[in-house]
PDB file of C-alpha atoms in Angstrom:
ATOM      1  CA  MET A 377      -1.278   4.924  -9.628  1.00 94.00           C
ATOM      2  CA  LEU A 378      -4.708   6.073  -8.556  1.00 96.00           C
ATOM      3  CA  VAL A 379      -7.126   5.085  -5.673  1.00 97.00           C
ATOM      4  CA  ALA A 380      -9.590   3.949  -8.385  1.00 97.00           C
ATOM      5  CA  ASP A 381      -6.956   1.476  -9.759  1.00 96.00           C
ATOM      6  CA  ILE A 382      -6.682  -0.547  -6.586  1.00 96.00           C
ATOM      7  CA  MET A 383     -10.068  -0.074  -4.525  1.00 96.00           C
ATOM      8  CA  HIS A 384     -12.348  -2.932  -3.894  1.00 93.00           C
ATOM      9  CA  THR A 385     -15.707  -2.265  -5.593  1.00 93.00           C
ATOM     10  CA  PRO A 386     -18.455  -2.683  -5.279  1.00 93.00           C
ATOM     11  CA  VAL A 387     -18.470  -2.392  -1.381  1.00 95.00           C
ATOM     12  CA  ILE A 388     -19.866  -4.509   1.086  1.00 96.00           C
ATOM     13  CA  THR A 389     -22.065  -2.332   3.536  1.00 97.00           C
ATOM     14  CA  ALA A 390     -24.704  -2.476   6.109  1.00 96.00           C
ATOM     15  CA  SER A 391     -27.492  -0.175   7.083  1.00 96.00           C
ATOM     16  CA  ARG A 392     -27.330   1.673  10.280  1.00 94.00           C
ATOM     17  CA  THR A 393     -30.398  -0.117  11.218  1.00 94.00           C
ATOM     18  CA  ALA A 394     -28.954  -3.660  10.834  1.00 96.00           C
ATOM     19  CA  THR A 395     -28.240  -5.502  14.006  1.00 95.00           C
ATOM     20  CA  ILE A 396     -24.848  -6.243  15.366  1.00 94.00           C
ATOM     21  CA  ARG A 397     -25.480 -10.009  14.645  1.00 93.00           C
ATOM     22  CA  GLU A 398     -26.190  -9.093  10.725  1.00 95.00           C
ATOM     23  CA  ALA A 399     -22.931  -7.021  10.893  1.00 95.00           C
ATOM     24  CA  LEU A 400     -21.048  -9.871  12.273  1.00 94.00           C
ATOM     25  CA  GLU A 401     -22.473 -12.394   9.764  1.00 95.00           C
ATOM     26  CA  LEU A 402     -21.473  -9.998   6.824  1.00 96.00           C
ATOM     27  CA  LEU A 403     -17.865  -9.882   8.226  1.00 95.00           C
ATOM     28  CA  HIS A 404     -17.627 -13.638   8.326  1.00 94.00           C
ATOM     29  CA  ARG A 405     -19.330 -14.390   5.164  1.00 95.00           C
ATOM     30  CA  HIS A 406     -17.319 -11.980   3.130  1.00 95.00           C
ATOM     31  CA  ARG A 407     -13.973 -12.461   5.123  1.00 94.00           C
ATOM     32  CA  ILE A 408     -13.630  -8.670   5.616  1.00 94.00           C
ATOM     33  CA  ARG A 409     -12.408  -6.845   8.459  1.00 94.00           C
ATOM     34  CA  HIS A 410     -14.011  -3.366   7.847  1.00 96.00           C
ATOM     35  CA  LEU A 411     -17.640  -2.713   7.182  1.00 97.00           C
ATOM     36  CA  PRO A 412     -18.896   0.586   6.092  1.00 97.00           C
ATOM     37  CA  ILE A 413     -22.252   1.642   7.556  1.00 97.00           C
ATOM     38  CA  VAL A 414     -24.612   3.746   5.447  1.00 96.00           C
ATOM     39  CA  ASP A 415     -27.646   5.726   6.151  1.00 93.00           C
ATOM     40  CA  GLY A 416     -31.046   5.357   4.394  1.00 89.00           C
ATOM     41  CA  GLU A 417     -29.921   7.373   1.397  1.00 90.00           C
ATOM     42  CA  GLY A 418     -26.770   5.095   0.877  1.00 88.00           C
ATOM     43  CA  ARG A 419     -24.254   7.730   2.151  1.00 94.00           C
ATOM     44  CA  LEU A 420     -21.590   6.756   4.504  1.00 96.00           C
ATOM     45  CA  PHE A 421     -22.630   7.049   8.293  1.00 96.00           C
ATOM     46  CA  GLY A 422     -19.678   5.449  10.053  1.00 96.00           C
ATOM     47  CA  ILE A 423     -17.938   2.367  10.108  1.00 97.00           C
ATOM     48  CA  VAL A 424     -17.331  -0.712  12.280  1.00 96.00           C
ATOM     49  CA  THR A 425     -14.281  -3.156  12.225  1.00 94.00           C
ATOM     50  CA  ASP A 426     -13.845  -6.791  13.464  1.00 92.00           C
ATOM     51  CA  ARG A 427     -12.256  -5.477  16.690  1.00 92.00           C
ATOM     52  CA  ASP A 428     -15.197  -3.252  17.332  1.00 92.00           C
ATOM     53  CA  LEU A 429     -17.730  -6.202  17.129  1.00 90.00           C
ATOM     54  CA  ARG A 430     -15.476  -8.453  19.302  1.00 87.00           C
ATOM     55  CA  GLU A 431     -15.380  -5.910  21.845  1.00 88.00           C
ATOM     56  CA  ALA A 432     -19.104  -5.186  21.559  1.00 87.00           C
ATOM     57  CA  VAL A 433     -19.928  -9.083  21.992  1.00 84.00           C
ATOM     58  CA  PRO A 434     -17.278 -10.777  24.174  1.00 72.00           C
ATOM     59  CA  SER A 435     -17.192 -14.336  23.321  1.00 67.00           C
ATOM     60  CA  ARG A 436     -18.868 -16.774  25.774  1.00 57.00           C
ATOM     61  CA  LEU A 437     -19.092 -20.534  26.248  1.00 49.00           C
ATOM     62  CA  ALA A 438     -22.996 -20.354  26.319  1.00 56.00           C
ATOM     63  CA  VAL A 439     -25.657 -18.373  24.665  1.00 66.00           C
ATOM     64  CA  ASP A 440     -27.807 -16.435  27.245  1.00 72.00           C
ATOM     65  CA  GLU A 441     -30.368 -13.915  27.021  1.00 81.00           C
ATOM     66  CA  ALA A 442     -27.933 -10.940  27.490  1.00 81.00           C
ATOM     67  CA  LEU A 443     -26.133 -12.067  24.604  1.00 82.00           C
ATOM     68  CA  LEU A 444     -29.029 -12.531  22.261  1.00 86.00           C
ATOM     69  CA  ALA A 445     -30.299  -9.047  23.516  1.00 87.00           C
ATOM     70  CA  ARG A 446     -26.770  -7.570  22.674  1.00 87.00           C
ATOM     71  CA  LEU A 447     -26.592  -9.230  19.168  1.00 90.00           C
ATOM     72  CA  ALA A 448     -30.234  -7.657  18.337  1.00 93.00           C
ATOM     73  CA  GLU A 449     -29.075  -4.104  18.912  1.00 93.00           C
ATOM     74  CA  PRO A 450     -28.456  -1.874  16.183  1.00 94.00           C
ATOM     75  CA  VAL A 451     -24.972  -1.751  14.756  1.00 95.00           C
ATOM     76  CA  GLU A 452     -25.313   2.183  14.809  1.00 93.00           C
ATOM     77  CA  THR A 453     -24.813   1.962  18.580  1.00 93.00           C
ATOM     78  CA  ILE A 454     -21.320   0.874  18.188  1.00 94.00           C
ATOM     79  CA  VAL A 455     -20.394   2.568  14.917  1.00 94.00           C
ATOM     80  CA  ARG A 456     -17.323   5.035  14.607  1.00 92.00           C
ATOM     81  CA  ARG A 457     -18.866   8.260  13.177  1.00 93.00           C
ATOM     82  CA  GLU A 458     -15.747  10.073  12.291  1.00 93.00           C
ATOM     83  CA  VAL A 459     -14.304   8.391   9.340  1.00 96.00           C
ATOM     84  CA  ILE A 460     -11.193   9.342   7.315  1.00 97.00           C
ATOM     85  CA  THR A 461     -11.894   8.820   3.617  1.00 97.00           C
ATOM     86  CA  THR A 462     -10.398   9.360   0.325  1.00 97.00           C
ATOM     87  CA  HIS A 463     -11.603   9.701  -3.384  1.00 96.00           C
ATOM     88  CA  PRO A 464     -11.054   7.742  -6.516  1.00 97.00           C
ATOM     89  CA  GLY A 465      -8.719  10.444  -8.054  1.00 96.00           C
ATOM     90  CA  GLU A 466      -6.322  10.391  -5.060  1.00 96.00           C
ATOM     91  CA  PHE A 467      -2.700   9.162  -5.550  1.00 96.00           C
ATOM     92  CA  VAL A 468      -2.143   5.864  -3.854  1.00 95.00           C
ATOM     93  CA  GLU A 469       0.780   7.170  -1.934  1.00 94.00           C
ATOM     94  CA  GLU A 470      -1.452   9.967  -0.672  1.00 96.00           C
ATOM     95  CA  ALA A 471      -3.835   7.438   0.631  1.00 96.00           C
ATOM     96  CA  ALA A 472      -1.008   5.396   2.280  1.00 95.00           C
ATOM     97  CA  GLN A 473       0.034   8.595   3.991  1.00 96.00           C
ATOM     98  CA  LEU A 474      -3.480   9.142   5.308  1.00 96.00           C
ATOM     99  CA  MET A 475      -3.563   5.507   6.820  1.00 96.00           C
ATOM    100  CA  ARG A 476      -0.223   5.871   8.461  1.00 95.00           C
ATOM    101  CA  GLN A 477      -1.008   9.179   9.859  1.00 96.00           C
ATOM    102  CA  HIS A 478      -4.253   8.224  11.167  1.00 96.00           C
ATOM    103  CA  LYS A 479      -3.349   4.612  12.204  1.00 94.00           C
ATOM    104  CA  ILE A 480      -6.338   3.195  10.489  1.00 94.00           C
ATOM    105  CA  GLY A 481      -6.592   0.001   8.178  1.00 93.00           C
ATOM    106  CA  CYS A 482      -8.857   1.192   5.611  1.00 96.00           C
ATOM    107  CA  LEU A 483     -10.158   4.071   3.646  1.00 97.00           C
ATOM    108  CA  PRO A 484     -13.795   4.163   2.188  1.00 97.00           C
ATOM    109  CA  VAL A 485     -13.627   5.910  -1.199  1.00 98.00           C
ATOM    110  CA  ILE A 486     -16.285   8.677  -1.751  1.00 97.00           C
ATOM    111  CA  ALA A 487     -17.418  10.282  -4.753  1.00 95.00           C
ATOM    112  CA  ASP A 488     -20.546  12.451  -5.211  1.00 91.00           C
ATOM    113  CA  ASP A 489     -21.455  11.767  -1.499  1.00 89.00           C
ATOM    114  CA  ALA A 490     -21.677   8.012  -2.359  1.00 93.00           C
ATOM    115  CA  ILE A 491     -19.259   5.177  -1.200  1.00 95.00           C
ATOM    116  CA  VAL A 492     -17.734   3.699  -4.551  1.00 96.00           C
ATOM    117  CA  GLY A 493     -15.004   1.710  -3.154  1.00 96.00           C
ATOM    118  CA  ILE A 494     -12.747   0.840  -0.174  1.00 97.00           C
ATOM    119  CA  VAL A 495      -8.941   0.563   0.203  1.00 97.00           C
ATOM    120  CA  THR A 496      -7.089  -1.476   2.790  1.00 95.00           C
ATOM    121  CA  HIS A 497      -3.578  -2.158   3.919  1.00 93.00           C
ATOM    122  CA  SER A 498      -3.564  -5.250   1.592  1.00 93.00           C
ATOM    123  CA  ASP A 499      -4.410  -3.354  -1.397  1.00 95.00           C
ATOM    124  CA  LEU A 500      -1.773  -0.865  -0.697  1.00 95.00           C
ATOM    125  CA  LEU A 501       0.894  -3.615  -0.276  1.00 93.00           C
ATOM    126  CA  SER A 502      -0.440  -4.924  -3.531  1.00 93.00           C
ATOM    127  CA  ALA A 503      -0.042  -1.675  -5.301  1.00 93.00           C
ATOM    128  CA  LEU A 504       3.533  -1.395  -3.846  1.00 91.00           C
ATOM    129  CA  ILE A 505       4.431  -4.620  -5.328  1.00 91.00           C
ATOM    130  CA  THR A 506       2.982  -3.521  -8.768  1.00 89.00           C
ATOM    131  CA  LEU A 507       4.837  -0.280  -8.688  1.00 88.00           C
ATOM    132  CA  LEU A 508       8.044  -1.831  -7.809  1.00 87.00           C
ATOM    133  CA  GLY A 509       7.855  -4.539 -10.529  1.00 87.00           C
ATOM    134  CA  VAL A 510       8.350  -7.172  -8.210  1.00 88.00           C
ATOM    135  CA  ASP A 511       5.613  -9.441  -9.900  1.00 84.00           C
ATOM    136  CA  ALA A 512       7.601  -9.493 -13.006  1.00 83.00           C
ATOM    137  CA  PRO A 513      10.771 -11.553 -13.977  1.00 89.00           C
ATOM    138  CA  SER A 514      13.557  -8.952 -13.386  1.00 93.00           C
ATOM    139  CA  THR A 515      16.765  -8.229 -11.359  1.00 95.00           C
ATOM    140  CA  ARG A 516      16.957  -5.327  -8.881  1.00 95.00           C
ATOM    141  CA  LEU A 517      19.773  -2.889  -8.757  1.00 96.00           C
ATOM    142  CA  GLU A 518      20.712   0.010  -6.588  1.00 96.00           C
ATOM    143  CA  VAL A 519      23.034   2.592  -7.916  1.00 97.00           C
ATOM    144  CA  GLU A 520      24.179   5.835  -6.167  1.00 96.00           C
ATOM    145  CA  VAL A 521      24.406   8.868  -8.149  1.00 95.00           C
ATOM    146  CA  PRO A 522      24.928  12.492  -7.624  1.00 95.00           C
ATOM    147  CA  ASP A 523      22.049  14.653  -6.597  1.00 95.00           C
ATOM    148  CA  ARG A 524      22.183  16.840  -9.680  1.00 94.00           C
ATOM    149  CA  VAL A 525      19.956  17.697 -12.732  1.00 96.00           C
ATOM    150  CA  GLY A 526      20.535  15.052 -15.427  1.00 95.00           C
ATOM    151  CA  MET A 527      22.157  12.238 -13.465  1.00 95.00           C
ATOM    152  CA  ILE A 528      19.226   9.847 -13.504  1.00 96.00           C
ATOM    153  CA  ALA A 529      18.925  10.554 -17.363  1.00 96.00           C
ATOM    154  CA  ASP A 530      22.649   9.751 -17.770  1.00 96.00           C
ATOM    155  CA  LEU A 531      21.965   6.471 -15.858  1.00 97.00           C
ATOM    156  CA  THR A 532      19.110   5.274 -17.906  1.00 97.00           C
ATOM    157  CA  ALA A 533      20.761   5.918 -20.952  1.00 97.00           C
ATOM    158  CA  ILE A 534      23.204   3.024 -20.176  1.00 97.00           C
ATOM    159  CA  PHE A 535      20.216   0.700 -20.034  1.00 97.00           C
ATOM    160  CA  LYS A 536      19.270   1.854 -23.426  1.00 96.00           C
ATOM    161  CA  GLN A 537      22.811   1.377 -24.808  1.00 96.00           C
ATOM    162  CA  GLN A 538      22.747  -2.169 -23.295  1.00 96.00           C
ATOM    163  CA  GLY A 539      19.220  -2.842 -24.714  1.00 96.00           C
ATOM    164  CA  ILE A 540      17.782  -3.715 -21.521  1.00 96.00           C
ATOM    165  CA  ASN A 541      14.391  -2.483 -20.536  1.00 96.00           C
ATOM    166  CA  ILE A 542      13.530  -0.849 -17.227  1.00 96.00           C
ATOM    167  CA  VAL A 543      10.533  -2.436 -15.459  1.00 94.00           C
ATOM    168  CA  SER A 544      10.550   0.153 -12.491  1.00 95.00           C
ATOM    169  CA  LEU A 545      12.692   2.955 -11.187  1.00 95.00           C
ATOM    170  CA  PHE A 546      12.496   4.723  -7.792  1.00 94.00           C
ATOM    171  CA  VAL A 547      14.879   7.274  -6.585  1.00 95.00           C
ATOM    172  CA  TYR A 548      15.333   8.078  -2.643  1.00 94.00           C
ATOM    173  CA  GLN A 549      17.778   9.899  -0.663  1.00 94.00           C
ATOM    174  CA  SER A 550      21.227   8.322   0.234  1.00 92.00           C
ATOM    175  CA  PRO A 551      22.684   8.238   3.498  1.00 92.00           C
ATOM    176  CA  GLU A 552      25.539  10.172   2.091  1.00 90.00           C
ATOM    177  CA  PRO A 553      25.064  13.869   1.745  1.00 92.00           C
ATOM    178  CA  GLY A 554      24.553  15.248  -1.571  1.00 93.00           C
ATOM    179  CA  ARG A 555      23.981  11.728  -3.108  1.00 94.00           C
ATOM    180  CA  ARG A 556      20.737   9.804  -4.048  1.00 95.00           C
ATOM    181  CA  ARG A 557      20.237   6.192  -4.818  1.00 96.00           C
ATOM    182  CA  ALA A 558      18.239   4.626  -7.851  1.00 96.00           C
ATOM    183  CA  ALA A 559      16.392   1.391  -7.210  1.00 96.00           C
ATOM    184  CA  ILE A 560      15.872  -0.157 -10.527  1.00 97.00           C
ATOM    185  CA  ARG A 561      14.283  -3.246 -11.733  1.00 96.00           C
ATOM    186  CA  ALA A 562      15.851  -4.213 -15.130  1.00 96.00           C
ATOM    187  CA  ARG A 563      14.392  -7.019 -17.393  1.00 95.00           C
ATOM    188  CA  THR A 564      17.349  -9.219 -17.345  1.00 94.00           C
ATOM    189  CA  MET A 565      18.197 -12.216 -15.183  1.00 93.00           C
ATOM    190  CA  ASP A 566      22.011 -11.714 -15.796  1.00 94.00           C
ATOM    191  CA  PRO A 567      23.006  -8.232 -14.934  1.00 95.00           C
ATOM    192  CA  ARG A 568      26.704  -8.557 -15.170  1.00 94.00           C
ATOM    193  CA  ARG A 569      27.249  -6.819 -18.557  1.00 95.00           C
ATOM    194  CA  LEU A 570      24.806  -3.885 -17.349  1.00 96.00           C
ATOM    195  CA  ILE A 571      26.757  -3.582 -13.895  1.00 96.00           C
ATOM    196  CA  ALA A 572      30.070  -3.372 -15.932  1.00 95.00           C
ATOM    197  CA  ALA A 573      28.766  -0.705 -18.195  1.00 97.00           C
ATOM    198  CA  ILE A 574      27.279   1.322 -15.249  1.00 97.00           C
ATOM    199  CA  ARG A 575      30.414   1.231 -13.263  1.00 96.00           C
ATOM    200  CA  ALA A 576      32.451   2.162 -16.401  1.00 96.00           C
ATOM    201  CA  ALA A 577      30.271   5.226 -16.641  1.00 96.00           C
ATOM    202  CA  GLY A 578      31.692   6.103 -12.965  1.00 95.00           C
ATOM    203  CA  PHE A 579      28.505   5.200 -11.150  1.00 95.00           C
ATOM    204  CA  VAL A 580      28.648   3.108  -7.910  1.00 94.00           C
ATOM    205  CA  VAL A 581      26.433   0.074  -7.841  1.00 96.00           C
ATOM    206  CA  ARG A 582      25.440  -0.827  -4.341  1.00 94.00           C
ATOM    207  CA  TRP A 583      23.434  -3.933  -5.136  1.00 93.00           C
ATOM    208  CA  PRO A 584      23.683  -6.548  -6.328  1.00 92.00           C
ATOM    209  CA  LYS A 585      27.235  -7.473  -5.031  1.00 83.00           C
ATOM    210  CA  LEU A 586      28.889  -9.793  -7.462  1.00 71.00           C
ATOM    211  CA  PRO A 587      31.300 -12.717  -6.202  1.00 69.00           C
ATOM    212  CA  ASP A 588      34.558 -10.776  -7.377  1.00 66.00           C
ATOM    213  CA  ASP A 589      33.332  -7.409  -5.851  1.00 63.00           C
ATOM    214  CA  ARG A 590      35.747  -5.384  -3.878  1.00 58.00           C
ATOM    215  CA  PRO A 591      34.523  -2.485  -1.443  1.00 53.00           C
ATOM    216  CA  GLU A 592      33.621   0.461  -3.929  1.00 50.00           C
ATOM    217  CA  GLY A 593      34.939   3.811  -2.674  1.00 48.00           C
ATOM    218  CA  GLY A 594      34.070   5.650  -5.842  1.00 45.00           C
ATOM    219  CA  LYS A 595      31.521   8.680  -5.709  1.00 45.00           C
ATOM    220  CA  GLY A 596      30.051   8.292  -9.013  1.00 48.00           C
ATOM    221  CA  PRO A 597      30.615  10.894 -12.117  1.00 53.00           C
ATOM    222  CA  ALA A 598      32.328  14.012 -10.875  1.00 41.00           C
TER     223      ALA A 598
END
């Protein structure tokens, strides 16, 4: 999945000459938390967040001249100039890594020097739900396999034999050395027959735990 698949477009932006009041109004009107600021050529100049604006304009019980003057100042006076960006062809997991690394809440998407989209934490969570198949009727299984070539192919062959489609499949490192775990969503609401077949092939099913399960000490196929 690419950034282009999940980004918001068109992007709500403000000119660097817009006032702080206008920037606040844009955030409230569109219910957004990040506002890219563009220059006269439409290129990304910087970004402001709802937090930046709250700090720039502290809440007051009464409107006074100082507050009105502050609201009339150009938004470029509070803009963050150093902006971490991505591009439409980036993989979503790389965009997520960028956001975590820099501790930021959004990534403007740039193509040919123009801002063509924006990706937020919410977009990445939605992408994760889609990639994991959580939004489709299915059952989640976790199966431990030896970290050897061909083990995942052997495991997925069991699904084919049982006539059960795989909605999603992720593999991650097991706490046990030399092992990996496959997190699989299968298009079935009754996985008992499938689980029995997986166990019969020598794999360890870590989840789900069936009512008659006993602790499993197996290590999977030798």
